[in-house]
CSV table of C-alpha atoms in Angstrom, one decimal:
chain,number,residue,atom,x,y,z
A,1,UNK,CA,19.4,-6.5,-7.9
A,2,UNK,CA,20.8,-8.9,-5.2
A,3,UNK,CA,19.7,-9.1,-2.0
A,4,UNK,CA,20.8,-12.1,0.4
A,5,UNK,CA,18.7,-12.2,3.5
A,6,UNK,CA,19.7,-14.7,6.5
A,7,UNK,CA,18.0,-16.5,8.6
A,8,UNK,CA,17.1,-14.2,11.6
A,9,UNK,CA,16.8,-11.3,9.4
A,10,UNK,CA,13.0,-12.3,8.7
A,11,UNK,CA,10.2,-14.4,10.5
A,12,UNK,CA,8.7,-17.7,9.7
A,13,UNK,CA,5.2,-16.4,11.2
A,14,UNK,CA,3.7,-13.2,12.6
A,15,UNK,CA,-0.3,-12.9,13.8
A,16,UNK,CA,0.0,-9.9,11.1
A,17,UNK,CA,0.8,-11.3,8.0
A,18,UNK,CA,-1.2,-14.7,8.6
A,19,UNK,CA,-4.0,-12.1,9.0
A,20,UNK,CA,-2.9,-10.6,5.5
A,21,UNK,CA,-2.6,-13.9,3.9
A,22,UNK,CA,-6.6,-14.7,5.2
A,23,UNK,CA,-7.6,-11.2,3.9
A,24,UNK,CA,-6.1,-11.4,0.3
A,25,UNK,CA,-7.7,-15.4,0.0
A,26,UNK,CA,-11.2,-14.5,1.0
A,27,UNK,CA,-12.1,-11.3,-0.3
A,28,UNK,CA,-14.5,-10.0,-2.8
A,29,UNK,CA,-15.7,-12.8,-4.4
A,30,UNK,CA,-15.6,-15.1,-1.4
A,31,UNK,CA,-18.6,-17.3,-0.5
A,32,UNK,CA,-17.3,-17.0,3.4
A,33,UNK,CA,-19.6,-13.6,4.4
A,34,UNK,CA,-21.5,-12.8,7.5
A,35,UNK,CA,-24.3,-11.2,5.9
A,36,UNK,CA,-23.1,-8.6,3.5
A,37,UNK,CA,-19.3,-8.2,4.5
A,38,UNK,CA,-16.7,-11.0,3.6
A,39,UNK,CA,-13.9,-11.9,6.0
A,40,UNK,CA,-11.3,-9.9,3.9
A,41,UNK,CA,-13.5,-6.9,4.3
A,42,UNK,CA,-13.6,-7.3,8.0
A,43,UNK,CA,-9.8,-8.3,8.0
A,44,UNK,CA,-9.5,-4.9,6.2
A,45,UNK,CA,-11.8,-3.2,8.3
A,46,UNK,CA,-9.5,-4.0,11.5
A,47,UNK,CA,-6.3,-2.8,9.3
A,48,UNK,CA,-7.7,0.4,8.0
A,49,UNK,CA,-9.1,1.2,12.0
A,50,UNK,CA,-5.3,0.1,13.0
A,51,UNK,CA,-3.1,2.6,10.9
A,52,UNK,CA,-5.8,5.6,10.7
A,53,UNK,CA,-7.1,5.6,14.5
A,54,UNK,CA,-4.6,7.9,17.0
A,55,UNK,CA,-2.7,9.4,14.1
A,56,UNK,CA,-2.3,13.2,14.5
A,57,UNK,CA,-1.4,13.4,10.4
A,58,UNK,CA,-0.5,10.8,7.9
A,59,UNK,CA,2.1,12.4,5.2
A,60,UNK,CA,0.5,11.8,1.3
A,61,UNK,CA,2.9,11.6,-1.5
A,62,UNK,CA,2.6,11.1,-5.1
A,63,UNK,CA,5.5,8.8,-4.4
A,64,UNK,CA,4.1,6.5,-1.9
A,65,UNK,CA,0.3,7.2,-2.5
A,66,UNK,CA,0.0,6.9,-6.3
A,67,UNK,CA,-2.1,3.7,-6.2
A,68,UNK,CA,-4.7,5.9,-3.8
A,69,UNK,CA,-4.0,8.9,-5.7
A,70,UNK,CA,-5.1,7.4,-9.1
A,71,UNK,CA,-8.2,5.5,-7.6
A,72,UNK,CA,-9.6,9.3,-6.6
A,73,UNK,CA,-8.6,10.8,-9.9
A,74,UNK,CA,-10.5,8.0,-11.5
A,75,UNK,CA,-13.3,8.2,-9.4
A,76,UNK,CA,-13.3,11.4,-9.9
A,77,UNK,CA,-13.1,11.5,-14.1
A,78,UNK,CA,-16.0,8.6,-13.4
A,79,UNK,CA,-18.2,10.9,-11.9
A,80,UNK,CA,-17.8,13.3,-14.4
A,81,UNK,CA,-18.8,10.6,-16.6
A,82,UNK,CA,-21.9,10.3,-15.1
A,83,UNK,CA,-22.7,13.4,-14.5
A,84,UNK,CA,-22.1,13.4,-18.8
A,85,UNK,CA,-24.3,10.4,-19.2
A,86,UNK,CA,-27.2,11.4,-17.3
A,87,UNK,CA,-27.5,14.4,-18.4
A,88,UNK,CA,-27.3,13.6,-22.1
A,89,UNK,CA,-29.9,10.3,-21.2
A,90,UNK,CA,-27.2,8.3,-23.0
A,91,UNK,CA,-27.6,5.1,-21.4
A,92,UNK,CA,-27.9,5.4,-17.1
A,93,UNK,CA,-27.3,2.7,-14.7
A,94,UNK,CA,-27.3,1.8,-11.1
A,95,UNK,CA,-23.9,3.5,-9.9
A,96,UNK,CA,-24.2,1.6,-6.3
A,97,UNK,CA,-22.7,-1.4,-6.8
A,98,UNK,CA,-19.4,0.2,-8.6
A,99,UNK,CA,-18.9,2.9,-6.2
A,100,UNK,CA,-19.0,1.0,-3.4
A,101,UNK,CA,-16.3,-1.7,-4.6
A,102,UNK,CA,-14.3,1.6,-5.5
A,103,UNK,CA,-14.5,2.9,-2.9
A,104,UNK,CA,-12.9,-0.1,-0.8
A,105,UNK,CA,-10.4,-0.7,-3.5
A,106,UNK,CA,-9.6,3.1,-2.4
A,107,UNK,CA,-9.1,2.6,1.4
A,108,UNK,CA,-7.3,-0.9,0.9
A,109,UNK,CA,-4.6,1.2,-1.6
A,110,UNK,CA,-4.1,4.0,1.0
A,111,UNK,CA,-4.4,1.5,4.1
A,112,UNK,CA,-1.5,-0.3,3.1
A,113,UNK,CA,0.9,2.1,1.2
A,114,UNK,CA,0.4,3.8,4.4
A,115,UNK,CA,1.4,0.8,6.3
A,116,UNK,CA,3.8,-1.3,3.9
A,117,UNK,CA,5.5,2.7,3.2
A,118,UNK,CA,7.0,2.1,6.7
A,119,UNK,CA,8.3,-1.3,6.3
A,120,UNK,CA,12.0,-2.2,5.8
A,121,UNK,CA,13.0,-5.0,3.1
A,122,UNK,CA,13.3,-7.6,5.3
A,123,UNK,CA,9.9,-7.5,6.4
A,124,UNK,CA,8.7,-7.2,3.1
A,125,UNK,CA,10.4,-10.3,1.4
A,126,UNK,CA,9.1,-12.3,4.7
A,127,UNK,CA,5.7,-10.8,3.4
A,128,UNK,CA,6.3,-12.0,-0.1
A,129,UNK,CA,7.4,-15.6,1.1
A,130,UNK,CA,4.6,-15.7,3.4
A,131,UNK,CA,2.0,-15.3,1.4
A,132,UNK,CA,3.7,-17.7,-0.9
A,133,UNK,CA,4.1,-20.7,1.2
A,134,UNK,CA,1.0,-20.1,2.9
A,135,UNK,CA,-0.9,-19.2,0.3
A,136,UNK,CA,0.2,-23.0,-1.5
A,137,UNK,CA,-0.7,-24.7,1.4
A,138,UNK,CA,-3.9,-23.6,2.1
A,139,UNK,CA,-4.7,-23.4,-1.5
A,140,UNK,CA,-3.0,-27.1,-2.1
A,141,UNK,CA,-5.0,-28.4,1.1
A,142,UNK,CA,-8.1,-27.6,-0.9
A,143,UNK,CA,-6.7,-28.6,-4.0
A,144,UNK,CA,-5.8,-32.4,-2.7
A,145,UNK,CA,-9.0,-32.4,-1.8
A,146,UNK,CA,-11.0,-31.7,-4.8
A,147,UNK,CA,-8.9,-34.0,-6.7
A,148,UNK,CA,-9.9,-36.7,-4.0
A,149,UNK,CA,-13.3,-36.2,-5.5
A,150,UNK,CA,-14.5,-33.9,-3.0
A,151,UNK,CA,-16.1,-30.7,-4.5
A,152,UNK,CA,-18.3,-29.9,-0.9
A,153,UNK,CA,-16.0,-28.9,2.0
A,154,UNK,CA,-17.8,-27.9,5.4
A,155,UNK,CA,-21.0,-26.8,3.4
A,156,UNK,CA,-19.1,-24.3,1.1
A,157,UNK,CA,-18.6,-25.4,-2.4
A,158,UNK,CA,-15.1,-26.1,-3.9
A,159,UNK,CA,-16.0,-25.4,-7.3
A,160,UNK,CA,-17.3,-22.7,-9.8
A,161,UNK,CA,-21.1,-23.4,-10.7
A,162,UNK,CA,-20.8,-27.4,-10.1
A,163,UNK,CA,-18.4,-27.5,-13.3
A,164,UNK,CA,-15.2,-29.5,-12.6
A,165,UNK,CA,-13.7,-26.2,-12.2
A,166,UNK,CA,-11.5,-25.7,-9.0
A,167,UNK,CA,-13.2,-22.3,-7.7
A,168,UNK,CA,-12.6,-23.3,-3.3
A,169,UNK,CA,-14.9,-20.9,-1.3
A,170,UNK,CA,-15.1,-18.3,-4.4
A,171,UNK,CA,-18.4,-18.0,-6.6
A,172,UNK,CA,-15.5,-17.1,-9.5
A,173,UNK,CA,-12.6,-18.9,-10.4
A,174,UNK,CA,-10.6,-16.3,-11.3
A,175,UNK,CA,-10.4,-15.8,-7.6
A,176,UNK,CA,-7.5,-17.9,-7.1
A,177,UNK,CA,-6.1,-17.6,-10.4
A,178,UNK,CA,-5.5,-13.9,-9.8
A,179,UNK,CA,-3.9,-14.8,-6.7
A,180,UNK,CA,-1.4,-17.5,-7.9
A,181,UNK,CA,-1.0,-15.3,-11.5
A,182,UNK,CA,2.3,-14.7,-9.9
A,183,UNK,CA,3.8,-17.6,-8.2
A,184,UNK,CA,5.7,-19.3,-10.8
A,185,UNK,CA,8.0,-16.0,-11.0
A,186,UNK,CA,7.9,-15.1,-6.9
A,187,UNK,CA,9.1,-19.0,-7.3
A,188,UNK,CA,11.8,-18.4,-9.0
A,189,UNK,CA,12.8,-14.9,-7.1
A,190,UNK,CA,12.5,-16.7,-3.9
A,191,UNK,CA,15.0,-19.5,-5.4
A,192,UNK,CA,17.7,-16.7,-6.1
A,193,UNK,CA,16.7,-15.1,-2.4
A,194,UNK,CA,17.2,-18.1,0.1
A,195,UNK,CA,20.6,-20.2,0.9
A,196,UNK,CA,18.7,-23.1,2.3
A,197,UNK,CA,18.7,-25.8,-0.6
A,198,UNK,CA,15.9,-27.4,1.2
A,199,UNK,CA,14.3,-23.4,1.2
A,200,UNK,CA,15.1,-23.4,-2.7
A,201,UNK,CA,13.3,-27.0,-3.2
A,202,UNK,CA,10.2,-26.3,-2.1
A,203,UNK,CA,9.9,-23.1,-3.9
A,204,UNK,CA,10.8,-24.5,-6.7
A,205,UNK,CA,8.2,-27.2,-5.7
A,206,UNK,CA,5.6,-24.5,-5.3
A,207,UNK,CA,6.0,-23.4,-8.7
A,208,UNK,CA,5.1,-26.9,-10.7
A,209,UNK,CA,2.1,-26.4,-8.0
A,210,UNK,CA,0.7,-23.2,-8.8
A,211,UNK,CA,0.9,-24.4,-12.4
A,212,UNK,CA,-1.1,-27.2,-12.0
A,213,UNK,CA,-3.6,-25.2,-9.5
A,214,UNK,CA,-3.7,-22.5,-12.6
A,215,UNK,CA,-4.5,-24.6,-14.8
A,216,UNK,CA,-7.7,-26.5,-12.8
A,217,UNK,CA,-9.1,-23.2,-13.3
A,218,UNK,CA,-9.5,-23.6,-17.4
A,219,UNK,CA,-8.7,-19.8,-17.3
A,220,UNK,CA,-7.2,-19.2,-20.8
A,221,UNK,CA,-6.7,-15.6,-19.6
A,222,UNK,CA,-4.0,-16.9,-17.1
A,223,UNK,CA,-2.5,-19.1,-19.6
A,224,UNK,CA,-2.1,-16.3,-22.0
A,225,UNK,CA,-0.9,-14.2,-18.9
A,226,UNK,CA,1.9,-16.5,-17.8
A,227,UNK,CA,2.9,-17.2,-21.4
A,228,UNK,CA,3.4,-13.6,-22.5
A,229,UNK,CA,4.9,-13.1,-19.1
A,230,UNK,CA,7.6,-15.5,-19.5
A,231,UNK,CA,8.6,-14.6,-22.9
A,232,UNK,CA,9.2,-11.3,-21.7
A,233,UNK,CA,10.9,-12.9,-18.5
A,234,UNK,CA,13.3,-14.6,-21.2
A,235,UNK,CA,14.0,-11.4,-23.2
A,236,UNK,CA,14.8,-9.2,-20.7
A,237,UNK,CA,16.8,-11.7,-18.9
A,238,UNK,CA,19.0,-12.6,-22.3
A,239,UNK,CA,19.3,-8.5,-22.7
A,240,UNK,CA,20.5,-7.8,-19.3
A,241,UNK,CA,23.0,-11.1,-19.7
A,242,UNK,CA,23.9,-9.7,-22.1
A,243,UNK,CA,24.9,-6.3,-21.3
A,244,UNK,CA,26.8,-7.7,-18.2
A,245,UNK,CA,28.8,-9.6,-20.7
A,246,UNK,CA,29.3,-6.4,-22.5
A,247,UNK,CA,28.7,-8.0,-25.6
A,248,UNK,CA,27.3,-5.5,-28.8
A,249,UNK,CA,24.0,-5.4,-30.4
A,250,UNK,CA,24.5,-7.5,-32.7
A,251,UNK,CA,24.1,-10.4,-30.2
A,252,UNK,CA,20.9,-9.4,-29.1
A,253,UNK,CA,19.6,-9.0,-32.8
A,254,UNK,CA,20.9,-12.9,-33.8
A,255,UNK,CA,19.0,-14.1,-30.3
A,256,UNK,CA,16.0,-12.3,-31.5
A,257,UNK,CA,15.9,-13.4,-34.8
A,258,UNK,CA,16.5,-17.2,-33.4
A,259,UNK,CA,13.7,-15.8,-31.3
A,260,UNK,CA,11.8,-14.8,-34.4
A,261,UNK,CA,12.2,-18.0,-36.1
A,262,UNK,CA,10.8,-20.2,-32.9
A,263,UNK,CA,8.2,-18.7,-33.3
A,264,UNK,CA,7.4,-18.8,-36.8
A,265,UNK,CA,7.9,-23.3,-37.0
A,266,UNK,CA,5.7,-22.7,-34.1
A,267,UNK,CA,2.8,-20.4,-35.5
A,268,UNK,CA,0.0,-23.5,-36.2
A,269,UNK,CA,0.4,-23.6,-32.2
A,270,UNK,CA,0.0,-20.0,-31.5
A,271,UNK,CA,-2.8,-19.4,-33.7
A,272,UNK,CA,-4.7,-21.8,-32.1
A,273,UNK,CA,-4.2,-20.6,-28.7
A,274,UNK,CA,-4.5,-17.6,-29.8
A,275,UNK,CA,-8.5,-18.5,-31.6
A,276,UNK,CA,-9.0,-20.4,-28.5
A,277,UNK,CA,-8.6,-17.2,-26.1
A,278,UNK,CA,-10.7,-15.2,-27.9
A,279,UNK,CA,-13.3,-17.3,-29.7
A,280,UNK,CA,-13.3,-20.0,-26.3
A,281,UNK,CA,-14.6,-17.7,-23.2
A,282,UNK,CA,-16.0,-19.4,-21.0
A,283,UNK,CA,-19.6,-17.5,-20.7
A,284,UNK,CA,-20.1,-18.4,-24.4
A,285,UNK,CA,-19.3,-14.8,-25.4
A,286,UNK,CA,-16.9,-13.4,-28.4
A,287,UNK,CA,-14.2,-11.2,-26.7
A,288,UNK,CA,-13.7,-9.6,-29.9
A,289,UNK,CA,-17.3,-8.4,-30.2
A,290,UNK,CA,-17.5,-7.6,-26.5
A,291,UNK,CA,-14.4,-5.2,-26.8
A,292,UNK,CA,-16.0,-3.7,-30.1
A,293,UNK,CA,-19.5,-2.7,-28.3
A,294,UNK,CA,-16.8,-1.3,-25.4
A,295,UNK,CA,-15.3,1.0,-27.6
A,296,UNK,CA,-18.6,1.7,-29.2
A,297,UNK,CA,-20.2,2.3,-26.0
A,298,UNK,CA,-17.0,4.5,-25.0
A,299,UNK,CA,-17.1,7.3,-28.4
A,300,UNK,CA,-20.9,7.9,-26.6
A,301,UNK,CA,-18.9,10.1,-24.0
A,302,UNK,CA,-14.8,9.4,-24.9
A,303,UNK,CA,-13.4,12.3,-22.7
A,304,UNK,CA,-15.0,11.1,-18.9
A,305,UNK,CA,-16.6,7.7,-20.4
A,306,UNK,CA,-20.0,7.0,-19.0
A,307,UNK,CA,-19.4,6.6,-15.0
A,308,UNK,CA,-20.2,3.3,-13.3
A,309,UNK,CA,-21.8,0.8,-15.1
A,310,UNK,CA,-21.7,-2.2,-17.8
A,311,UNK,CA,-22.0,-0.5,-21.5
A,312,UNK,CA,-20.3,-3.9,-23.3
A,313,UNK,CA,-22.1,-7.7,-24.4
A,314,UNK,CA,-23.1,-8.7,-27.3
A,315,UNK,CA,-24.5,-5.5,-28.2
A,316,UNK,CA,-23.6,-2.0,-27.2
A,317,UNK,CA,-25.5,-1.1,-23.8
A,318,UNK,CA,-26.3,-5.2,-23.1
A,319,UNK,CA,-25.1,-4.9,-19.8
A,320,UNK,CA,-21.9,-6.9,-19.7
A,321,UNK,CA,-18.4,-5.7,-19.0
A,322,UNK,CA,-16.0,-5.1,-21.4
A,323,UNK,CA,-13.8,-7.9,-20.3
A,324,UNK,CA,-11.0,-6.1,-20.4
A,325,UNK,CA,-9.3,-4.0,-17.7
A,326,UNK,CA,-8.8,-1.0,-19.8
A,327,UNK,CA,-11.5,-0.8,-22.0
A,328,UNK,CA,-13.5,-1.2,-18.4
A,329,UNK,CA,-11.9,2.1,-17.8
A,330,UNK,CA,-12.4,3.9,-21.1
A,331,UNK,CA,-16.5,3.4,-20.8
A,332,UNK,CA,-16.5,4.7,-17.1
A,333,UNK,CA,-13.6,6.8,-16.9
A,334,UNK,CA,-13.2,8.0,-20.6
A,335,UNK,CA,-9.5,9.2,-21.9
A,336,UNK,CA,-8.8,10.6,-18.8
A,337,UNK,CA,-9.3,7.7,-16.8
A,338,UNK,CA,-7.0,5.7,-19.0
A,339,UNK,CA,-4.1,8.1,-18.8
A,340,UNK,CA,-4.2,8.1,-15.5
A,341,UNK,CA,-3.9,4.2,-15.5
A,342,UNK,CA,-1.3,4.1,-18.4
A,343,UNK,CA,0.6,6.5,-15.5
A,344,UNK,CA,0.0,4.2,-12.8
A,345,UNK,CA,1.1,0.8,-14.7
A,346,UNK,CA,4.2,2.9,-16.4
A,347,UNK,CA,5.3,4.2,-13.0
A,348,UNK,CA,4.8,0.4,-11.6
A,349,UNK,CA,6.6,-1.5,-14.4
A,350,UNK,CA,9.5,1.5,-14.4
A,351,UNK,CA,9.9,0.6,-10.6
A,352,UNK,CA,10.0,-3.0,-10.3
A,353,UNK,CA,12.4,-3.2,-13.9
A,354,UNK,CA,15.8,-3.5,-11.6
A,355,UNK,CA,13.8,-7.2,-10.5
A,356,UNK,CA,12.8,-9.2,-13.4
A,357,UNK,CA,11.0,-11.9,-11.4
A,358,UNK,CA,9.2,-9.0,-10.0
A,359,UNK,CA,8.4,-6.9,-12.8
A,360,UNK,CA,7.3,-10.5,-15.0
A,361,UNK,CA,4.9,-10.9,-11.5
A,362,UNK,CA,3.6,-7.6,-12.4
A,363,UNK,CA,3.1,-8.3,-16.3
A,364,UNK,CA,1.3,-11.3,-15.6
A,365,UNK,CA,-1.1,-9.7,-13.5
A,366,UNK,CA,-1.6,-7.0,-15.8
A,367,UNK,CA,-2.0,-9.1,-18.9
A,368,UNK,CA,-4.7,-11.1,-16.7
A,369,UNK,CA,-6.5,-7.9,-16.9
A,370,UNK,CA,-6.8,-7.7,-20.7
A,371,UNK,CA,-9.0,-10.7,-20.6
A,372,UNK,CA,-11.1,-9.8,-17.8
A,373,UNK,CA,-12.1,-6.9,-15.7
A,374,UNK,CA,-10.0,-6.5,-12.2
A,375,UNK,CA,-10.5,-3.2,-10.9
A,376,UNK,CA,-12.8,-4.7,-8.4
A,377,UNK,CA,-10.0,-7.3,-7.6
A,378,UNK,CA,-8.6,-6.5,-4.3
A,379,UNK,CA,-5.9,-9.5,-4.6
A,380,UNK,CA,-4.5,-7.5,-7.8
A,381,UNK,CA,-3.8,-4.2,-6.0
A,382,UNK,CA,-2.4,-5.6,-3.1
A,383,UNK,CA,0.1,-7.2,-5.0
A,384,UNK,CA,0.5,-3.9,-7.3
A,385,UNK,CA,1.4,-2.2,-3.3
A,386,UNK,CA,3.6,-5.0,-2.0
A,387,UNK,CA,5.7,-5.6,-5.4
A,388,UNK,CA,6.2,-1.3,-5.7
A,389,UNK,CA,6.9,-1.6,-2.3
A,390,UNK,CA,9.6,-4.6,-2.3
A,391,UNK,CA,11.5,-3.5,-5.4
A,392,UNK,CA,11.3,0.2,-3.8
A,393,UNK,CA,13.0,-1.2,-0.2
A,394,UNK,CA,15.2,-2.9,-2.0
A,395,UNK,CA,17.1,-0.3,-3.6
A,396,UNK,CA,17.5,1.2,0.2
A,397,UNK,CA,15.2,3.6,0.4
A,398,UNK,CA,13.6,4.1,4.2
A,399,UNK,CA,9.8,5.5,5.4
């Protein structure tokens, strides 16, 4: 997919998307709150109020609504889940919490596929590059910073817990990790995108930043994320070269045999990253045996799982999440609730294929999410809407 975009065609800065850009930094897990609401709540307040007050009717499609669509099946399967678990006394928790973070996840799906659904691609990939550039230099500001020593910055702490973890503004690290999960691969898309060699620099640029950035984290989880992601980057890249060459199969079995045998002179390396992710979390818990009380937690009520709660730790029922994305959704939502996500990431993935930088952005934040629960993560579904949404304008289709 090739799209060229020149220099008048999109806009440097817009009010709007410096707006978005404040929304998707500070929200959730901010420490920057006026009371009980966040600045990205608020920003999302004002955007919701925008695109829903004055509007007669506001069309709903499967097609540009399935984020929203899924978010009330799965609330809805939760529910059910409750219902299940309360009824049968299996293990009931405070719901509160859960719904309510659903809930905005819900109206920050359908507030912008409503609004991005309307966009052309232009605006879109000024969007992308916004966010970007913006996003690295507030996020490098702060970074230069905390490597100058300072970990206090206007009375708001610039690290997770006091450890020399860099956590800016954000009572969890994974905060920022989420949000620059992508970067190294809307880097390299942006590269291919702009004509401005200075334009391509910086990007480029951008990309050794994020790294470092990721990596001041200590999240292992976004390690494994952009290492799985770029191996995939690389074989769908060699498969597509390939096929433009018109080359047979036979190619693509040597490469991935000389694929195959990288990795075996290299498997001392692998296992220990691969120990390290799962025996080195950083709250001093086993993943393994947190998944395991998941799933036993799940068979309580496998159909409509258990409704809104934590049914994982180091025993089944301890109160911890499962630490994983899906397995999250198993114990609330049961087997329903997982199909319906399996549809959601399938019909993502399927869409953003024709742009490999994209659809490697979208792996890595998916990946991310097997070692840690992000449905509440706001920054991961806006992506989810903007990528579906680029990839989607891209191959010319209008709102």
């Amino acid at each position: 997919m090739e799209n060229k975009l020149t220099q008048e065609h999109y806009v440097l800065f817009s009010p709007q998307n410096i707006l978005i850009l404040t929304m998707v930094l500070f929200f959730g897990f901010t420490s920057l709150r006026f009371g009980a609401f966040g600045l990205g709540e608020l920003l999302l307040l004002f955007f919701c109020l925008n695109e829903l007050v004055g509007k007669k009717k506001i069309l709903v499609s499967f097609h540009h609504h399935f984020f929203s669509l899924f978010w009330v099946a799965f609330l809805c399967f939760m529910t059910f889940g409750y219902a299940v678990n309360t009824f049968l006394g299996i293990a009931p928790q405070d719901v509160k919490f859960d719904y309510q973070a659903y809930v905005v996840i819900l109206f920050l799906c359908f507030t912008f596929e409503t609004f991005l659904k309307k966009s052309n691609f232009a605006s879109l990939y000024s969007l992308v590059r916004f966010l970007y550039f913006g996003g690295l230099f507030v996020i490098g500001t702060l970074f230069f910073i905390y490597l100058r020593g300072r970990t206090v910055l206007l009375g708001f702490s610039l690290t997770y817990g006091g450890a020399d973890i860099f956590s800016p503004f954000a009572n969890d690290y994974h905060q920022f990790a989420y949000f620059i999960a992508p970067f190294p691969f809307i880097g390299l898309y942006i590269m291919t995108i702009e004509k401005q060699m200075t334009v391509k620099i910086l990007a480029l640029a951008g990309i050794v930043l994020s790294v470092f950035i990721g990596l001041s984290t200590t999240s292992s989880t976004l390690v494994a994320a952009w290492a799985i992601a770029t191996l995939i980057f690389c074989i769908v890249m060699t498969v597509k070269s390939v096929h433009k060459l018109h080359r047979s199969y036979g190619l693509i079995i040597a490469l991935f045999c000389i694929l195959l045998l990288v990795l075996l002179f290299n498997s001392e390396l692998i296992l220990i990253f691969i120990n390290d992710f799962f025996h080195g979390d950083t709250n001093g818990e086993n993943r393994l045996v947190i998944w395991s009380n998941a799933i036993k937690a799940w068979l309580y009520s496998p159909i409509f799982g258990l409704g809104p709660g934590s049914y994982s730790g180091d025993d089944v029922f301890d109160g911890y999440e499962a630490h994983n994305s899906f397995l999250q959704i198993l114990t609330q939502g049961g087997i329903a609730g997982g199909l319906a996500y399996i549809l959601m990431v399938t019909k993502l993935t399927k869409n953003t294929y024709v742009n490999t930088f994209i659809l490697c952005s979208v792996i890595s934040l998916i990946v991310y999410g097997f070692g840690i629960n992000d449905l509440r993560r706001t920054v991961l579904w806006f992506y989810y809407i903007l990528f579906y949404f680029l990839v989607l304008k891209s191959k010319g289709e209008t709102s």
